[in-house]
Amino acid sequence: MGTGTGAGTGTGTGTDQGAGGLPERVQVTVDQFSGPHAGELVLRELAAAVRRSADTLHQDPPPLDRAELEWRLEADAALARRGVRVRAVYPRAVLGEPVRARFLQELSDAGVIVRVIDHVAHDMLIFDRHTVCLPASERPAPRAGYGQAGPDDLDGATGASRSPDAPHAPDGPNGSEPPGPSLLRVRGSALVRSFTAIHESYWQRATPLPLAGAGLRHAALGELERAVIRLMTSGYGDDRIARKLRIERQAVEDVMAALMERLGAGSRFEVGYKLARALDPSELSPGHG
């Protein structure tokens, strides 16, 4: 792969199984973009073209600067308004800071599907499951928000957006562009499938936002829901829960159906598993909250 202040490109070929089990030629392309704004502009161009899905992993909490948070929020919300499924995984520590926790809730309200997990090992963005973007250097990474240009992405007084490949006046040492964040763009099914599997692994282990934050739990769970969950996690079936609480079985089923929908769970077992990760047992005690 080439390197430099503009873009470097590496390609490789291999074989994959095509229709009927016959091998087909597969090409993998890796482009590196460096410079003050090259990575952000590449992300913006990809976001403009995305049609179905944008999946992200965020290693670090979002910044505390409100202007930057609003830029990121609008970028992701713009994709959701276009009908793109946007999924984002953030570190659970984000919920410990009110400004950042509010940002995640605003993302969710804007149509972004947000989950949190204890640890995220790296940043990653996947567009339509065919293009992956990764930071090429550890710090600082390009802004993880995308979808529209930020105020610093514009050239001079014209206000025109600059393409990563467009010529511009060098202003770094020895006539070179000053160093900036570097971005890797990966294309090719052989590698993209692997990165997609990594994202899915994080996604399945992460906790949905509605029940992940302490500030959201009490408002999200009513007294009946806590009672049903408490008995369910003690091994009670629906009939026994109904008798214990002196309610109709249908009421128990309705509570379970609502919990499955809110947690994105496909079974009672998965509901119990996800609630056990999201809630402290003391929060299920009668009269809590």
mmCIF file with all atom_site columns, N, CA, C and O in Angstrom, residues 194-215:
data_model
loop_
_atom_site.group_PDB
_atom_site.id
_atom_site.type_symbol
_atom_site.label_atom_id
_atom_site.label_alt_id
_atom_site.label_comp_id
_atom_site.label_asym_id
_atom_site.label_entity_id
_atom_site.label_seq_id
_atom_site.pdbx_PDB_ins_code
_atom_site.Cartn_x
_atom_site.Cartn_y
_atom_site.Cartn_z
_atom_site.occupancy
_atom_site.B_iso_or_equiv
_atom_site.pdbx_formal_charge
_atom_site.auth_seq_id
_atom_site.auth_comp_id
_atom_site.auth_asym_id
_atom_site.auth_atom_id
_atom_site.pdbx_PDB_model_num
ATOM 1  N N  . SER A 1 194 ? -15.494 -10.220 7.178  1.00 0.00 ? 194 SER A N  1
ATOM 2  C CA . SER A 1 194 ? -14.862 -10.430 8.479  1.00 0.00 ? 194 SER A CA 1
ATOM 3  C C  . SER A 1 194 ? -15.124 -9.256  9.408  1.00 0.00 ? 194 SER A C  1
ATOM 4  O O  . SER A 1 194 ? -15.433 -9.435  10.591 1.00 0.00 ? 194 SER A O  1
ATOM 5  N N  . PHE A 1 195 ? -14.996 -8.037  8.887  1.00 0.00 ? 195 PHE A N  1
ATOM 6  C CA . PHE A 1 195 ? -15.260 -6.865  9.720  1.00 0.00 ? 195 PHE A CA 1
ATOM 7  C C  . PHE A 1 195 ? -16.731 -6.802  10.125 1.00 0.00 ? 195 PHE A C  1
ATOM 8  O O  . PHE A 1 195 ? -17.058 -6.420  11.254 1.00 0.00 ? 195 PHE A O  1
ATOM 9  N N  . THR A 1 196 ? -17.611 -7.186  9.214  1.00 0.00 ? 196 THR A N  1
ATOM 10 C CA . THR A 1 196 ? -19.031 -7.199  9.535  1.00 0.00 ? 196 THR A CA 1
ATOM 11 C C  . THR A 1 196 ? -19.326 -8.194  10.647 1.00 0.00 ? 196 THR A C  1
ATOM 12 O O  . THR A 1 196 ? -20.127 -7.926  11.547 1.00 0.00 ? 196 THR A O  1
ATOM 13 N N  . ALA A 1 197 ? -18.666 -9.345  10.624 1.00 0.00 ? 197 ALA A N  1
ATOM 14 C CA . ALA A 1 197 ? -18.848 -10.344 11.681 1.00 0.00 ? 197 ALA A CA 1
ATOM 15 C C  . ALA A 1 197 ? -18.364 -9.813  13.027 1.00 0.00 ? 197 ALA A C  1
ATOM 16 O O  . ALA A 1 197 ? -18.957 -10.090 14.073 1.00 0.00 ? 197 ALA A O  1
ATOM 17 N N  . ILE A 1 198 ? -17.280 -9.039  13.013 1.00 0.00 ? 198 ILE A N  1
ATOM 18 C CA . ILE A 1 198 ? -16.789 -8.434  14.252 1.00 0.00 ? 198 ILE A CA 1
ATOM 19 C C  . ILE A 1 198 ? -17.831 -7.479  14.820 1.00 0.00 ? 198 ILE A C  1
ATOM 20 O O  . ILE A 1 198 ? -18.134 -7.494  16.023 1.00 0.00 ? 198 ILE A O  1
ATOM 21 N N  . HIS A 1 199 ? -18.392 -6.640  13.944 1.00 0.00 ? 199 HIS A N  1
ATOM 22 C CA . HIS A 1 199 ? -19.416 -5.708  14.417 1.00 0.00 ? 199 HIS A CA 1
ATOM 23 C C  . HIS A 1 199 ? -20.617 -6.471  14.982 1.00 0.00 ? 199 HIS A C  1
ATOM 24 O O  . HIS A 1 199 ? -21.151 -6.103  16.037 1.00 0.00 ? 199 HIS A O  1
ATOM 25 N N  . GLU A 1 200 ? -21.050 -7.513  14.301 1.00 0.00 ? 200 GLU A N  1
ATOM 26 C CA . GLU A 1 200 ? -22.208 -8.276  14.768 1.00 0.00 ? 200 GLU A CA 1
ATOM 27 C C  . GLU A 1 200 ? -21.945 -8.920  16.118 1.00 0.00 ? 200 GLU A C  1
ATOM 28 O O  . GLU A 1 200 ? -22.846 -9.024  16.952 1.00 0.00 ? 200 GLU A O  1
ATOM 29 N N  . SER A 1 201 ? -20.695 -9.338  16.355 1.00 0.00 ? 201 SER A N  1
ATOM 30 C CA . SER A 1 201 ? -20.344 -9.915  17.647 1.00 0.00 ? 201 SER A CA 1
ATOM 31 C C  . SER A 1 201 ? -20.512 -8.884  18.761 1.00 0.00 ? 201 SER A C  1
ATOM 32 O O  . SER A 1 201 ? -21.082 -9.175  19.821 1.00 0.00 ? 201 SER A O  1
ATOM 33 N N  . TYR A 1 202 ? -20.022 -7.676  18.527 1.00 0.00 ? 202 TYR A N  1
ATOM 34 C CA . TYR A 1 202 ? -20.226 -6.601  19.506 1.00 0.00 ? 202 TYR A CA 1
ATOM 35 C C  . TYR A 1 202 ? -21.715 -6.316  19.681 1.00 0.00 ? 202 TYR A C  1
ATOM 36 O O  . TYR A 1 202 ? -22.203 -6.141  20.803 1.00 0.00 ? 202 TYR A O  1
ATOM 37 N N  . TRP A 1 203 ? -22.433 -6.249  18.573 1.00 0.00 ? 203 TRP A N  1
ATOM 38 C CA . TRP A 1 203 ? -23.848 -5.880  18.625 1.00 0.00 ? 203 TRP A CA 1
ATOM 39 C C  . TRP A 1 203 ? -24.662 -6.868  19.444 1.00 0.00 ? 203 TRP A C  1
ATOM 40 O O  . TRP A 1 203 ? -25.521 -6.474  20.255 1.00 0.00 ? 203 TRP A O  1
ATOM 41 N N  . GLN A 1 204 ? -24.409 -8.150  19.272 1.00 0.00 ? 204 GLN A N  1
ATOM 42 C CA . GLN A 1 204 ? -25.166 -9.162  19.997 1.00 0.00 ? 204 GLN A CA 1
ATOM 43 C C  . GLN A 1 204 ? -24.857 -9.146  21.486 1.00 0.00 ? 204 GLN A C  1
ATOM 44 O O  . GLN A 1 204 ? -25.714 -9.485  22.313 1.00 0.00 ? 204 GLN A O  1
ATOM 45 N N  . ARG A 1 205 ? -23.645 -8.750  21.857 1.00 0.00 ? 205 ARG A N  1
ATOM 46 C CA . ARG A 1 205 ? -23.263 -8.723  23.272 1.00 0.00 ? 205 ARG A CA 1
ATOM 47 C C  . ARG A 1 205 ? -23.605 -7.404  23.961 1.00 0.00 ? 205 ARG A C  1
ATOM 48 O O  . ARG A 1 205 ? -23.570 -7.313  25.185 1.00 0.00 ? 205 ARG A O  1
ATOM 49 N N  . ALA A 1 206 ? -23.940 -6.378  23.185 1.00 0.00 ? 206 ALA A N  1
ATOM 50 C CA . ALA A 1 206 ? -24.202 -5.061  23.751 1.00 0.00 ? 206 ALA A CA 1
ATOM 51 C C  . ALA A 1 206 ? -25.629 -4.967  24.297 1.00 0.00 ? 206 ALA A C  1
ATOM 52 O O  . ALA A 1 206 ? -26.505 -5.757  23.953 1.00 0.00 ? 206 ALA A O  1
ATOM 53 N N  . THR A 1 207 ? -25.830 -3.980  25.174 1.00 0.00 ? 207 THR A N  1
ATOM 54 C CA . THR A 1 207 ? -27.121 -3.761  25.817 1.00 0.00 ? 207 THR A CA 1
ATOM 55 C C  . THR A 1 207 ? -27.881 -2.653  25.103 1.00 0.00 ? 207 THR A C  1
ATOM 56 O O  . THR A 1 207 ? -27.336 -1.573  24.887 1.00 0.00 ? 207 THR A O  1
ATOM 57 N N  . PRO A 1 208 ? -29.152 -2.874  24.753 1.00 0.00 ? 208 PRO A N  1
ATOM 58 C CA . PRO A 1 208 ? -29.939 -1.799  24.136 1.00 0.00 ? 208 PRO A CA 1
ATOM 59 C C  . PRO A 1 208 ? -30.035 -0.591  25.055 1.00 0.00 ? 208 PRO A C  1
ATOM 60 O O  . PRO A 1 208 ? -30.153 -0.730  26.280 1.00 0.00 ? 208 PRO A O  1
ATOM 61 N N  . LEU A 1 209 ? -30.012 0.583   24.487 1.00 0.00 ? 209 LEU A N  1
ATOM 62 C CA . LEU A 1 209 ? -29.997 1.801   25.278 1.00 0.00 ? 209 LEU A CA 1
ATOM 63 C C  . LEU A 1 209 ? -31.198 1.972   26.201 1.00 0.00 ? 209 LEU A C  1
ATOM 64 O O  . LEU A 1 209 ? -31.023 2.405   27.343 1.00 0.00 ? 209 LEU A O  1
ATOM 65 N N  . PRO A 1 210 ? -32.439 1.636   25.787 1.00 0.00 ? 210 PRO A N  1
ATOM 66 C CA . PRO A 1 210 ? -33.576 1.940   26.659 1.00 0.00 ? 210 PRO A CA 1
ATOM 67 C C  . PRO A 1 210 ? -33.472 1.402   28.075 1.00 0.00 ? 210 PRO A C  1
ATOM 68 O O  . PRO A 1 210 ? -34.035 1.975   28.995 1.00 0.00 ? 210 PRO A O  1
ATOM 69 N N  . LEU A 1 211 ? -32.761 0.280   28.271 1.00 0.00 ? 211 LEU A N  1
ATOM 70 C CA . LEU A 1 211 ? -32.629 -0.270  29.619 1.00 0.00 ? 211 LEU A CA 1
ATOM 71 C C  . LEU A 1 211 ? -31.191 -0.271  30.088 1.00 0.00 ? 211 LEU A C  1
ATOM 72 O O  . LEU A 1 211 ? -30.856 -0.936  31.070 1.00 0.00 ? 211 LEU A O  1
ATOM 73 N N  . ALA A 1 212 ? -30.312 0.474   29.427 1.00 0.00 ? 212 ALA A N  1
ATOM 74 C CA . ALA A 1 212 ? -28.898 0.440   29.780 1.00 0.00 ? 212 ALA A CA 1
ATOM 75 C C  . ALA A 1 212 ? -28.515 1.497   30.789 1.00 0.00 ? 212 ALA A C  1
ATOM 76 O O  . ALA A 1 212 ? -27.587 1.313   31.559 1.00 0.00 ? 212 ALA A O  1
ATOM 77 N N  . GLY A 1 213 ? -29.187 2.624   30.804 1.00 0.00 ? 213 GLY A N  1
ATOM 78 C CA . GLY A 1 213 ? -28.772 3.729   31.668 1.00 0.00 ? 213 GLY A CA 1
ATOM 79 C C  . GLY A 1 213 ? -29.584 3.775   32.938 1.00 0.00 ? 213 GLY A C  1
ATOM 80 O O  . GLY A 1 213 ? -30.792 3.580   32.942 1.00 0.00 ? 213 GLY A O  1
ATOM 81 N N  . ALA A 1 214 ? -28.910 4.083   34.051 1.00 0.00 ? 214 ALA A N  1
ATOM 82 C CA . ALA A 1 214 ? -29.586 4.137   35.347 1.00 0.00 ? 214 ALA A CA 1
ATOM 83 C C  . ALA A 1 214 ? -30.711 5.159   35.327 1.00 0.00 ? 214 ALA A C  1
ATOM 84 O O  . ALA A 1 214 ? -31.755 4.978   35.943 1.00 0.00 ? 214 ALA A O  1
ATOM 85 N N  . GLY A 1 215 ? -30.508 6.266   34.626 1.00 0.00 ? 215 GLY A N  1
ATOM 86 C CA . GLY A 1 215 ? -31.519 7.305   34.580 1.00 0.00 ? 215 GLY A CA 1
ATOM 87 C C  . GLY A 1 215 ? -32.744 6.903   33.789 1.00 0.00 ? 215 GLY A C  1
ATOM 88 O O  . GLY A 1 215 ? -33.784 7.542   33.875 1.00 0.00 ? 215 GLY A O  1
#
